[in-house]
Coordinates of C-alpha atoms in Angstrom, one line a residue:
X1 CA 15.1 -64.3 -21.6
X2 CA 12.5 -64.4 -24.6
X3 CA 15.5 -63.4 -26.8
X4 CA 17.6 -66.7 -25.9
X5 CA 15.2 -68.9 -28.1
X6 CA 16.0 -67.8 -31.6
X7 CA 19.6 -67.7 -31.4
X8 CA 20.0 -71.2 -30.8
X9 CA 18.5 -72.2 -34.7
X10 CA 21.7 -70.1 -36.0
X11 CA 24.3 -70.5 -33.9
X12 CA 27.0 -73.6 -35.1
X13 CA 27.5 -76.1 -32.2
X14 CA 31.6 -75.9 -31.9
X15 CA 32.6 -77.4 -28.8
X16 CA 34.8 -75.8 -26.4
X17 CA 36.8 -77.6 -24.0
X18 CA 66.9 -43.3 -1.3
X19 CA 69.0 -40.9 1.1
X20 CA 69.8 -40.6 4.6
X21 CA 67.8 -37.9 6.4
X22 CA 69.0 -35.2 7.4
X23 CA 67.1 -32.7 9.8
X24 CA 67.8 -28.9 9.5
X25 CA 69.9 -27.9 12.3
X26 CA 69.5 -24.3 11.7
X27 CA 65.1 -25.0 11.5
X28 CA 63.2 -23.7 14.9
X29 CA 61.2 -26.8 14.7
X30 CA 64.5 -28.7 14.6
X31 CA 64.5 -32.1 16.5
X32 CA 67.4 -30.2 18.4
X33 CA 65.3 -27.5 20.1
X34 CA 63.2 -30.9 22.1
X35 CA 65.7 -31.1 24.4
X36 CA 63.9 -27.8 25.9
X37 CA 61.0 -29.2 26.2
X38 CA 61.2 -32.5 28.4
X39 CA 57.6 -33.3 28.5
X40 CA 57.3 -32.7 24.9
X41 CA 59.3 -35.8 23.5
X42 CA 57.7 -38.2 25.1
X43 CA 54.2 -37.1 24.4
X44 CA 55.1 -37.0 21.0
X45 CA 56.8 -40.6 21.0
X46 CA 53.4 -42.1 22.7
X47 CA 51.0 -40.7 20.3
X48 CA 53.0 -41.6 17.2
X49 CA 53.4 -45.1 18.6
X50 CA 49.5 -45.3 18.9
X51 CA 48.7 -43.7 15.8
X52 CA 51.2 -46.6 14.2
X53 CA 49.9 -49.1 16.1
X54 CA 46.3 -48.6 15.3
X55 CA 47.2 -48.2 11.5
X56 CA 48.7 -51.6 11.4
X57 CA 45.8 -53.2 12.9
X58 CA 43.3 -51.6 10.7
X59 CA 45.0 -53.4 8.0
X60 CA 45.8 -57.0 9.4
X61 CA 42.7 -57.3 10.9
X62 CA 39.8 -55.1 8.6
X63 CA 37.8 -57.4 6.3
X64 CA 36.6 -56.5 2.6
X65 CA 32.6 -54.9 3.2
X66 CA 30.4 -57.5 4.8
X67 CA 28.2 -58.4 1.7
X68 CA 25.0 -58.6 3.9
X69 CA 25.5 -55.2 4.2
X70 CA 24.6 -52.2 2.8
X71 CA 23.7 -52.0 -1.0
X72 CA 26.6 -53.4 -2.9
X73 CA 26.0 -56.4 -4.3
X74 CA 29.5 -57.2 -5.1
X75 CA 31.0 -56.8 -1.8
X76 CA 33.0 -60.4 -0.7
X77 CA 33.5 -62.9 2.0
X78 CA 36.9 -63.3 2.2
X79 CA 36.9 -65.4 5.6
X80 CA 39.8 -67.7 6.1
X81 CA 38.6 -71.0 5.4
X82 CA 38.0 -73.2 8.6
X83 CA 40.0 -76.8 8.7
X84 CA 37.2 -78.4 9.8
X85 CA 36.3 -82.3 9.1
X86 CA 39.6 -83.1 7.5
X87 CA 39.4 -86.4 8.4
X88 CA 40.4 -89.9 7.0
X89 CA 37.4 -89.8 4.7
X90 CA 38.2 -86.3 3.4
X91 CA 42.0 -87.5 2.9
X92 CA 40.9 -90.0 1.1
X93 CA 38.5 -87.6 -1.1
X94 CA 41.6 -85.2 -1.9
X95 CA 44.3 -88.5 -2.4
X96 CA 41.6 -89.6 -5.0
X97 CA 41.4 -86.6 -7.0
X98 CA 44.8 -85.8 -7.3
X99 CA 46.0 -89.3 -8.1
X100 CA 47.4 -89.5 -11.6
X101 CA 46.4 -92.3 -14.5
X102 CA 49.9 -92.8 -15.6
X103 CA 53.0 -93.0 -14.2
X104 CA 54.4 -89.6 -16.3
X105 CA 51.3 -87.8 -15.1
X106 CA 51.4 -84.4 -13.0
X107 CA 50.0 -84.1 -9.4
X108 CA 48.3 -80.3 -9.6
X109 CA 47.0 -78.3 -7.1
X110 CA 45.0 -75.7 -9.1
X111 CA 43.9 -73.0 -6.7
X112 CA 41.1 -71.3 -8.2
X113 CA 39.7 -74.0 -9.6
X114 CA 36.3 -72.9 -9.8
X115 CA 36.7 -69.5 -10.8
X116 CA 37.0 -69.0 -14.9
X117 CA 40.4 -70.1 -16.3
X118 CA 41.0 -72.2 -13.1
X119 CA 38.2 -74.7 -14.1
X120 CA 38.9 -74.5 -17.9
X121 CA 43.0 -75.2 -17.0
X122 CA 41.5 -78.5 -14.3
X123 CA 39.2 -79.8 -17.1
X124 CA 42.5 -80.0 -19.3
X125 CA 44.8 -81.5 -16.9
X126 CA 42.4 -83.9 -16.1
X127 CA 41.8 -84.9 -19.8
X128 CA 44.9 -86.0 -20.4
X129 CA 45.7 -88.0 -17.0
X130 CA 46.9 -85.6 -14.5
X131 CA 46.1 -86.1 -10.8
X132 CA 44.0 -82.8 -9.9
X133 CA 42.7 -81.1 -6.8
X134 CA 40.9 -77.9 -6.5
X135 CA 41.3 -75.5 -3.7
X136 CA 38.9 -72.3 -4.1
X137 CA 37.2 -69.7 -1.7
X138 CA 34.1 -69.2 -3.4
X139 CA 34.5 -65.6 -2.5
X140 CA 31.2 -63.1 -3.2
X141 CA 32.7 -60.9 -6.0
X142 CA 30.4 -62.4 -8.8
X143 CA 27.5 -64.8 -8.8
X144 CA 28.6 -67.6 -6.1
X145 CA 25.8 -69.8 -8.0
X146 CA 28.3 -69.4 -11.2
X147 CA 31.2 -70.5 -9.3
X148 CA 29.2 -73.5 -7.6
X149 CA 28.0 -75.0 -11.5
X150 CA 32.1 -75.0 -12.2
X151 CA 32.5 -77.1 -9.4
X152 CA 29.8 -79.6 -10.3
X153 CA 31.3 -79.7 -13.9
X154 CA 34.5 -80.2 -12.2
X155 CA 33.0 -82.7 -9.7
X156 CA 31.6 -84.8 -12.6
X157 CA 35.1 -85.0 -13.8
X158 CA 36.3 -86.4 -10.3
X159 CA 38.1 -83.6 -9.6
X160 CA 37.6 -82.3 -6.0
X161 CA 37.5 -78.9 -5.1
X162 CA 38.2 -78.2 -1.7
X163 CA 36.8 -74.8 -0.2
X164 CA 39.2 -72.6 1.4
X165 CA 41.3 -70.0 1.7
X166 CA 44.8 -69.3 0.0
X167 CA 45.4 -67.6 3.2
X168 CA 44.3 -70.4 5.6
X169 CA 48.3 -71.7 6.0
X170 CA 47.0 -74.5 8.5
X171 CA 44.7 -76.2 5.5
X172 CA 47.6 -75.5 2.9
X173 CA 50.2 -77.6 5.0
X174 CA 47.3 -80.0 5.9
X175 CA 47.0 -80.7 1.7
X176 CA 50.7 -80.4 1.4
X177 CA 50.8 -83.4 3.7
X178 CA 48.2 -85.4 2.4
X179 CA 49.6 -84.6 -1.2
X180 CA 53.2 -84.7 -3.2
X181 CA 52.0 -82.2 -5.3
X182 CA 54.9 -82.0 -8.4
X183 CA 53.2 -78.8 -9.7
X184 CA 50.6 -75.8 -8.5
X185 CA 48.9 -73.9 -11.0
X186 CA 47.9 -70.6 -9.2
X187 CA 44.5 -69.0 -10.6
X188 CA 43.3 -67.2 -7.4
X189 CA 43.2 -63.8 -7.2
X190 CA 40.6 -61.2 -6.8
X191 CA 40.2 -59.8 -10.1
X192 CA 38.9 -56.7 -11.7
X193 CA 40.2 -53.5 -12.6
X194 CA 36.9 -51.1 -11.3
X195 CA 36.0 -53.0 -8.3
X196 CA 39.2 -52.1 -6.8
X197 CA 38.3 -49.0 -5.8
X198 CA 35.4 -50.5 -3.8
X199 CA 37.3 -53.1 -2.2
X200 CA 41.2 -52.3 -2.0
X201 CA 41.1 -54.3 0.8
X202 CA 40.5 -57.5 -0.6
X203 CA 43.1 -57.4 -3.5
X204 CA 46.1 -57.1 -1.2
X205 CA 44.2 -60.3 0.9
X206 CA 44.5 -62.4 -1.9
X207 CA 46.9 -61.0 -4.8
X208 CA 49.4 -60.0 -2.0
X209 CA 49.0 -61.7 1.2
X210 CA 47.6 -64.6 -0.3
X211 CA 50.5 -65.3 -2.9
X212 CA 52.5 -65.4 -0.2
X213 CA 51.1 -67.5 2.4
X214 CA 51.3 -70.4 -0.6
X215 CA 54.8 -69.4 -2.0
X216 CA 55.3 -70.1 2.0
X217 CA 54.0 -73.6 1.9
X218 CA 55.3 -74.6 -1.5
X219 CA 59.1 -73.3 0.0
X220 CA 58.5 -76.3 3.1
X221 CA 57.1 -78.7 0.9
X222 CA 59.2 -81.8 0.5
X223 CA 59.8 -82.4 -2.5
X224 CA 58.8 -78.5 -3.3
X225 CA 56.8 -78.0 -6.3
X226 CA 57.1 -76.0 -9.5
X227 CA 54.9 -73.1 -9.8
X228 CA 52.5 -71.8 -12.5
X229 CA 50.5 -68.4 -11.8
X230 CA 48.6 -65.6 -13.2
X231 CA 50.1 -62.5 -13.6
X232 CA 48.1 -60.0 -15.9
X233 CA 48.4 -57.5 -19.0
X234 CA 47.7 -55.3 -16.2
X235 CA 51.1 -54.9 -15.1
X236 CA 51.9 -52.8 -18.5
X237 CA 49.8 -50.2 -17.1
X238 CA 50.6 -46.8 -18.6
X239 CA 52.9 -48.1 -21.1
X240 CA 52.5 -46.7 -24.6
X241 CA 55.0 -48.6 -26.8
X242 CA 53.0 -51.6 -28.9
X243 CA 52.6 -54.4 -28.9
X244 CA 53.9 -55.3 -25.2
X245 CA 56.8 -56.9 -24.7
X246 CA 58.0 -58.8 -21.8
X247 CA 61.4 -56.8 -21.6
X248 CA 58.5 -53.8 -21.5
X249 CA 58.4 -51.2 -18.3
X250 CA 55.9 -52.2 -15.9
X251 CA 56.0 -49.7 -12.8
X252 CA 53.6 -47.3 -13.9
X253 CA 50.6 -49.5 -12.7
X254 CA 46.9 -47.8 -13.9
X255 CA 45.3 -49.8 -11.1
X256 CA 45.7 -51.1 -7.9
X257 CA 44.9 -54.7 -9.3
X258 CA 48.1 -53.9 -11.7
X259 CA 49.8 -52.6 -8.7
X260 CA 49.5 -55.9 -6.5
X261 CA 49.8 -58.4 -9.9
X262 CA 53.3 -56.7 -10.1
X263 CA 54.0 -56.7 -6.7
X264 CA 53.8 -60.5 -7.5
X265 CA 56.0 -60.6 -9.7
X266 CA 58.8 -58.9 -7.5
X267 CA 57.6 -61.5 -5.0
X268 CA 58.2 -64.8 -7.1
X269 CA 61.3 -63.1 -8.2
X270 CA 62.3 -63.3 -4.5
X271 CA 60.9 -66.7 -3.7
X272 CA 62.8 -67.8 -6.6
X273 CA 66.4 -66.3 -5.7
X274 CA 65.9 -67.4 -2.0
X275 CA 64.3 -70.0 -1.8
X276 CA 64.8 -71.9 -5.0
X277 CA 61.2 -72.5 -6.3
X278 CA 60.6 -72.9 -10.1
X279 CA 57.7 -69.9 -10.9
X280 CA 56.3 -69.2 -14.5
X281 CA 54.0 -65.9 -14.7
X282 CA 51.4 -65.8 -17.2
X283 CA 50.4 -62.6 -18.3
X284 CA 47.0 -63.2 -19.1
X285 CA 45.3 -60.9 -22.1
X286 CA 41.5 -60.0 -21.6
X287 CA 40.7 -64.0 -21.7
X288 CA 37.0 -64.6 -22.7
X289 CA 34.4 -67.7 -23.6
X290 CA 32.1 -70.2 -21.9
X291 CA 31.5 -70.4 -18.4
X292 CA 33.3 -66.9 -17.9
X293 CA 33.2 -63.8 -15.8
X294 CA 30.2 -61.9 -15.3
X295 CA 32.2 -58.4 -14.5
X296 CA 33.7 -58.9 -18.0
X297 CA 32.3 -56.4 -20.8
X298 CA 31.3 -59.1 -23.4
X299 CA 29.6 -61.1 -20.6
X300 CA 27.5 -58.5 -19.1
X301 CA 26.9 -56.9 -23.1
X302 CA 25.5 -60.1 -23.8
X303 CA 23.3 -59.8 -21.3
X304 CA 22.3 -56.5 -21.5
X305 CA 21.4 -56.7 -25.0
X306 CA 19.0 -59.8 -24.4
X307 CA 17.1 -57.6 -21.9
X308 CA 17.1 -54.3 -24.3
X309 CA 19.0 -52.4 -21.7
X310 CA 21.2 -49.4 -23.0
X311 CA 25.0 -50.3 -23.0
X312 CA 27.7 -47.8 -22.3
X313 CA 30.6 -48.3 -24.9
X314 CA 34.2 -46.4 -23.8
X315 CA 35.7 -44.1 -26.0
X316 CA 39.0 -42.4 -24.9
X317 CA 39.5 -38.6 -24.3
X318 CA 40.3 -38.0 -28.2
X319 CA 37.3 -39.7 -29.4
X320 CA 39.0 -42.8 -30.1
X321 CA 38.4 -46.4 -29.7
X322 CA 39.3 -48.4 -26.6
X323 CA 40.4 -51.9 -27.6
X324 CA 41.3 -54.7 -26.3
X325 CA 43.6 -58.3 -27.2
X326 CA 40.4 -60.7 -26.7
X327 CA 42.3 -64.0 -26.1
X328 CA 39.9 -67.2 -26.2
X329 CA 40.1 -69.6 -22.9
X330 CA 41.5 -72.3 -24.9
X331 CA 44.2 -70.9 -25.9
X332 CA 45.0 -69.6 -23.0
X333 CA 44.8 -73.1 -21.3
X334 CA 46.9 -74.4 -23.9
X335 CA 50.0 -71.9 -23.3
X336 CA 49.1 -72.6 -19.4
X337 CA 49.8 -76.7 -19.6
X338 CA 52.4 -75.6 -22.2
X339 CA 53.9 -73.4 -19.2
X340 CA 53.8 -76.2 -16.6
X341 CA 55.0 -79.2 -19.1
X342 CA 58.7 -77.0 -19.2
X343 CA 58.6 -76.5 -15.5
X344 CA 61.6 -77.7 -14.0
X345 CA 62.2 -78.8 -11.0
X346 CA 62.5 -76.7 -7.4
X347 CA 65.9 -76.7 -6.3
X348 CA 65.3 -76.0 -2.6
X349 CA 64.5 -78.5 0.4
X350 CA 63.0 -77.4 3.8
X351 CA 62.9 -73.6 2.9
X352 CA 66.7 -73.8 1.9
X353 CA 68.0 -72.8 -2.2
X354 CA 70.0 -76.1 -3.2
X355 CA 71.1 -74.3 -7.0
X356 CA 69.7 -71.7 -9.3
X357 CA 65.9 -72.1 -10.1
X358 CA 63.9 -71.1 -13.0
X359 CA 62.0 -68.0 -13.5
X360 CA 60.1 -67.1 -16.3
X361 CA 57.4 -64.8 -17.4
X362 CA 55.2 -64.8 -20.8
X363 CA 52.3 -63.0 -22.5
X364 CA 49.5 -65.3 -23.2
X365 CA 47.5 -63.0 -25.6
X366 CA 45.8 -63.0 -29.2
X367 CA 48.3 -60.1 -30.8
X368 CA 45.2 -58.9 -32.7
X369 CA 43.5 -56.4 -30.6
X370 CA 39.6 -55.1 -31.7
X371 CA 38.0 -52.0 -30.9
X372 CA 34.9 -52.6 -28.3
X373 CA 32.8 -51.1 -30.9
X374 CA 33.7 -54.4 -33.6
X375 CA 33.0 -56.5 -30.4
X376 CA 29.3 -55.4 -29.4
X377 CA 29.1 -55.3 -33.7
X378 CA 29.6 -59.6 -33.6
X379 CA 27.0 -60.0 -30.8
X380 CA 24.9 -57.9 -32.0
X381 CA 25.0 -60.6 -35.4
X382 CA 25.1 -63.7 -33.3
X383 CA 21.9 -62.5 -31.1
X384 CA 20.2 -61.0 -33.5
X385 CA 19.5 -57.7 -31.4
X386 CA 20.6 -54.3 -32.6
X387 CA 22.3 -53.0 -28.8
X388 CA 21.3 -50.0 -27.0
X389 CA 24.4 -48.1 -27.4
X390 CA 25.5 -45.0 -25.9
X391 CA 29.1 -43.7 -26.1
X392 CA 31.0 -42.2 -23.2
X393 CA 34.3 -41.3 -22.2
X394 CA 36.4 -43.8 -20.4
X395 CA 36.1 -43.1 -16.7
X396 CA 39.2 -42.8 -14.7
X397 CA 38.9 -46.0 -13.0
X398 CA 42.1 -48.0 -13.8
X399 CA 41.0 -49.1 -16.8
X400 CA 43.6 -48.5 -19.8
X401 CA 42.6 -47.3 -23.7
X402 CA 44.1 -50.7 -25.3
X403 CA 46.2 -53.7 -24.9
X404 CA 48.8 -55.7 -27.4
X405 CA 50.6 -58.9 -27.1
X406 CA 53.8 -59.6 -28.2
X407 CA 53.7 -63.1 -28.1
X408 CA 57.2 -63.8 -29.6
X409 CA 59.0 -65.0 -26.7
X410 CA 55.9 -67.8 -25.7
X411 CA 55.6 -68.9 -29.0
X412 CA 59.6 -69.4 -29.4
X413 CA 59.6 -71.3 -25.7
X414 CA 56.2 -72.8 -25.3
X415 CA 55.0 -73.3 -29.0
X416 CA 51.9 -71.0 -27.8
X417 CA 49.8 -70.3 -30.8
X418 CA 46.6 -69.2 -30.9
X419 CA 44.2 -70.4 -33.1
X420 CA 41.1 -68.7 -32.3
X421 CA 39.6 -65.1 -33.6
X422 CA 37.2 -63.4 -31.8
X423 CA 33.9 -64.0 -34.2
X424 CA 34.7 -67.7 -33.7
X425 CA 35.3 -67.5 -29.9
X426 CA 32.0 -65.3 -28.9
X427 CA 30.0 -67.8 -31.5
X428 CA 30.8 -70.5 -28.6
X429 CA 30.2 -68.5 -26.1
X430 CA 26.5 -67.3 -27.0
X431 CA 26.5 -70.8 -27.3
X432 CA 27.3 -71.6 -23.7
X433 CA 25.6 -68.6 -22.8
X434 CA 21.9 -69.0 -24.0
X435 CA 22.1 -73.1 -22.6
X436 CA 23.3 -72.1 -19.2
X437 CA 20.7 -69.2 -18.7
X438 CA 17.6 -70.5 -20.6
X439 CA 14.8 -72.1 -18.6
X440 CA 14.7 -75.6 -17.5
X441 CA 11.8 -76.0 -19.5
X442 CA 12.6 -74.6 -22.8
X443 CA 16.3 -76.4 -22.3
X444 CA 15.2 -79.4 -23.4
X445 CA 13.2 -78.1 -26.4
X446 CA 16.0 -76.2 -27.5
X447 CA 18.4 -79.0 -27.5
X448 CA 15.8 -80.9 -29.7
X449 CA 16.1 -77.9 -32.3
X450 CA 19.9 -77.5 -31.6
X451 CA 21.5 -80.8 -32.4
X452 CA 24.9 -80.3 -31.1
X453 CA 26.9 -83.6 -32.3
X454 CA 25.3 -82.6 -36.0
X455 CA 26.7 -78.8 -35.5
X456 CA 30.5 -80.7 -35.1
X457 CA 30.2 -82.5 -38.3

């Protein structure tokens, strides 16, 4: 990290908060012609009942990749969280962090709180007097150690952050209890396009399986909540019209994490006309800025620059530029409280629809999408390294040659509007960056040299 020390003197200090079937009579292998052959159908029943039977428990009961195992890194532990020690002491502990300062206040359970947006969004809502408690799995996908510093900053806040599983439907009912929650903001998920194909496993466990086992506990709860959740830009998949619109296509998913992000769409769409619960999807834009994702392209080019390794920059199949709509976290976290201040109410009560509920769905992006090439440009200026750059085709991985917000329909509803461009947004989160991964012992040099409160004037 000898790079990290320079950077510091130059960088501003801007703080960042179908049919019936029909079988062929007329076929020899007709269906018909078993009836001369007595031993044959049940042979053939008992075998296709085992080979069923054995497909549906390789999928209820197989586990993402052990990461102890093997070489990849990145493989998770996705356990089910164990209810363990929820006692009066840790009901007080969650009573205390979700307690509100005023009597207008929210009470949010923000699942995923220490993953990226989830802690930026808790941070927020806790600003401003909202009773908050975190619920996170601390899965293995990226740097646990990250994901453990989020929860300090959260900690330090007095926001607790309990660690379990969206899946684990005996803690959920156990928080439920403890808790009246009015609202959940929904940030876990497994995320990333590329991993998918690693792991398939593990996105249905939580995008899928997960979404539901809470849409399950928010239908029983008493009074039931309104919900906020991330969707994703994903969902437009293939689509080629620009920028993307809400009324948009959005069944020619490019990846399986599209594929299960839409599937939750269709499944708040069906909590919502059963069941009566209020649901807001967010479709969230390439978000980016302090404390954020490792697997993300201008986190790990940072990185890769600073240690003068060679970065591969896509290009698509007709040599042109793959960009993306770079949406700053703030932003973001402003159209997410915007989203849950015009919740309304659940209209359901013990699992049963009382009256029509609300169901919405926005694009939280930037509407200005840059080429990849303009984005290694800025951090190549703000670190003052020329990158390593070699040029490549876009693998077929999921990953799509561009996105675009329309934003219309969030700015007329929520007043979303963002504010920040991408120059301004990576300047911050260099910022973050070169702090959170420089020495302990040059930290405190650096901050000497670095006067942040003179930087905001």
């Amino acid at each position: 990290m000898t790079q990290l020390k320079p950077i510091l003197t130059h960088l501003d200090s801007i703080p960042s908060t179908p049919g019936k079937f029909k079988p062929d009579k007329s076929s020899p292998y007709s269906l018909y012609r078993l009836r001369f052959h007595p031993t044959l159908f049940p042979r053939f029943t008992l075998w296709s009942f085992l080979f069923i039977f054995f497909i549906v428990l390789f999928f209820f009961f197989s586990t993402p990749t052990n990461p102890t195992t093997g070489n990849n890194r990145r493989s998770l532990k996705n356990t089910v969280s164990p209810t363990l020690e929820l006692g009066p002491n840790w009901e007080r502990r969650v009573r205390a962090s979700a307690r509100t300062r005023s009597k207008t206040g929210f009470t949010v359970l923000v699942t995923g709180a220490a993953g990226f947006v989830g802690t930026h969004v808790s941070l927020a809502l806790k600003r401003r007097g909202d009773g908050v408690l975190g619920l996170d799995n601390f899965n293995h996908y990226y740097d646990v150690g990250l994901k453990k510093a989020r929860q300090g900053l959260l900690e330090r806040s007095g926001i607790m952050v309990v660690d379990g599983d969206i899946n684990d439907a005996v803690l959920l009912r156990k928080l439920f209890d403890v808790v009246a929650f009015t609202h959940v903001m929904h940030m876990a998920a497994q995320a990333g396009v590329r991993y998918a194909m690693q792991n398939p496993g593990s996105y249905v466990h939580s995008n899928i399986a997960g979404f539901v086992t809470l849409l399950e506990a928010c239908k029983m709860a008493n009074p039931q909540p309104s919900i906020v959740w991330a969707s994703s830009s994903s969902v437009y998949g293939l689509n080629s019209k620009v920028p993307f619109s809400e009324k948009d296509r959005t069944d020619q998913p490019a990846s399986l994490y599209a594929a299960t992000k839409k599937a939750g769409e269709e499944i708040a769409h069906t909590y919502n006309h059963i069941h009566g619960l209020s649901i807001t999807g967010l479709r969230f834009f390439t978000v980016y800025g302090p404390w954020g994702r490792p697997d993300m392209a201008y986190f790990f080019f940072t990185k890769d620059i600073l240690r003068g390794k060679e970065i591969k920059i896509f290009e698509t199949s007709d040599h042109g530029s793959v960009a993306r709509d770079f949406t700053y976290v703030d932003d973001v976290v402003k159209g997410c409280l915007a989203a849950l201040d015009t919740a309304k109410k659940s209209t359901g009560s013990g699992g049963k629809k009382k009256g029509a509920a609300q169901l919405r769905i926005y694009n939280l992006g930037n509407t200005k999408p840059v080429p990849v090439g303009r984005l290694v440009s800025i951090l190549e200026k703000l670190l003052k390294v020329k990158a390593k750059k070699k040029v490549i085709q876009m693998p077929r991985n999921g990953d799509v040659p561009f996105t675009h917000a329309n934003i219309t329909l969030a700015h007329n509803e929520l007043g979303y509007k963002p504010t920040t461009d991408l120059e301004m947004g990576l300047k911050k989160f260099v910022k973050w960056y070169v702090n959170y991964y420089g020495s302990k012992k040059k930290k405190s040099a650096w901050l000497l040299i670095f006067n942040f409160k003179n930087d905001e004037k």
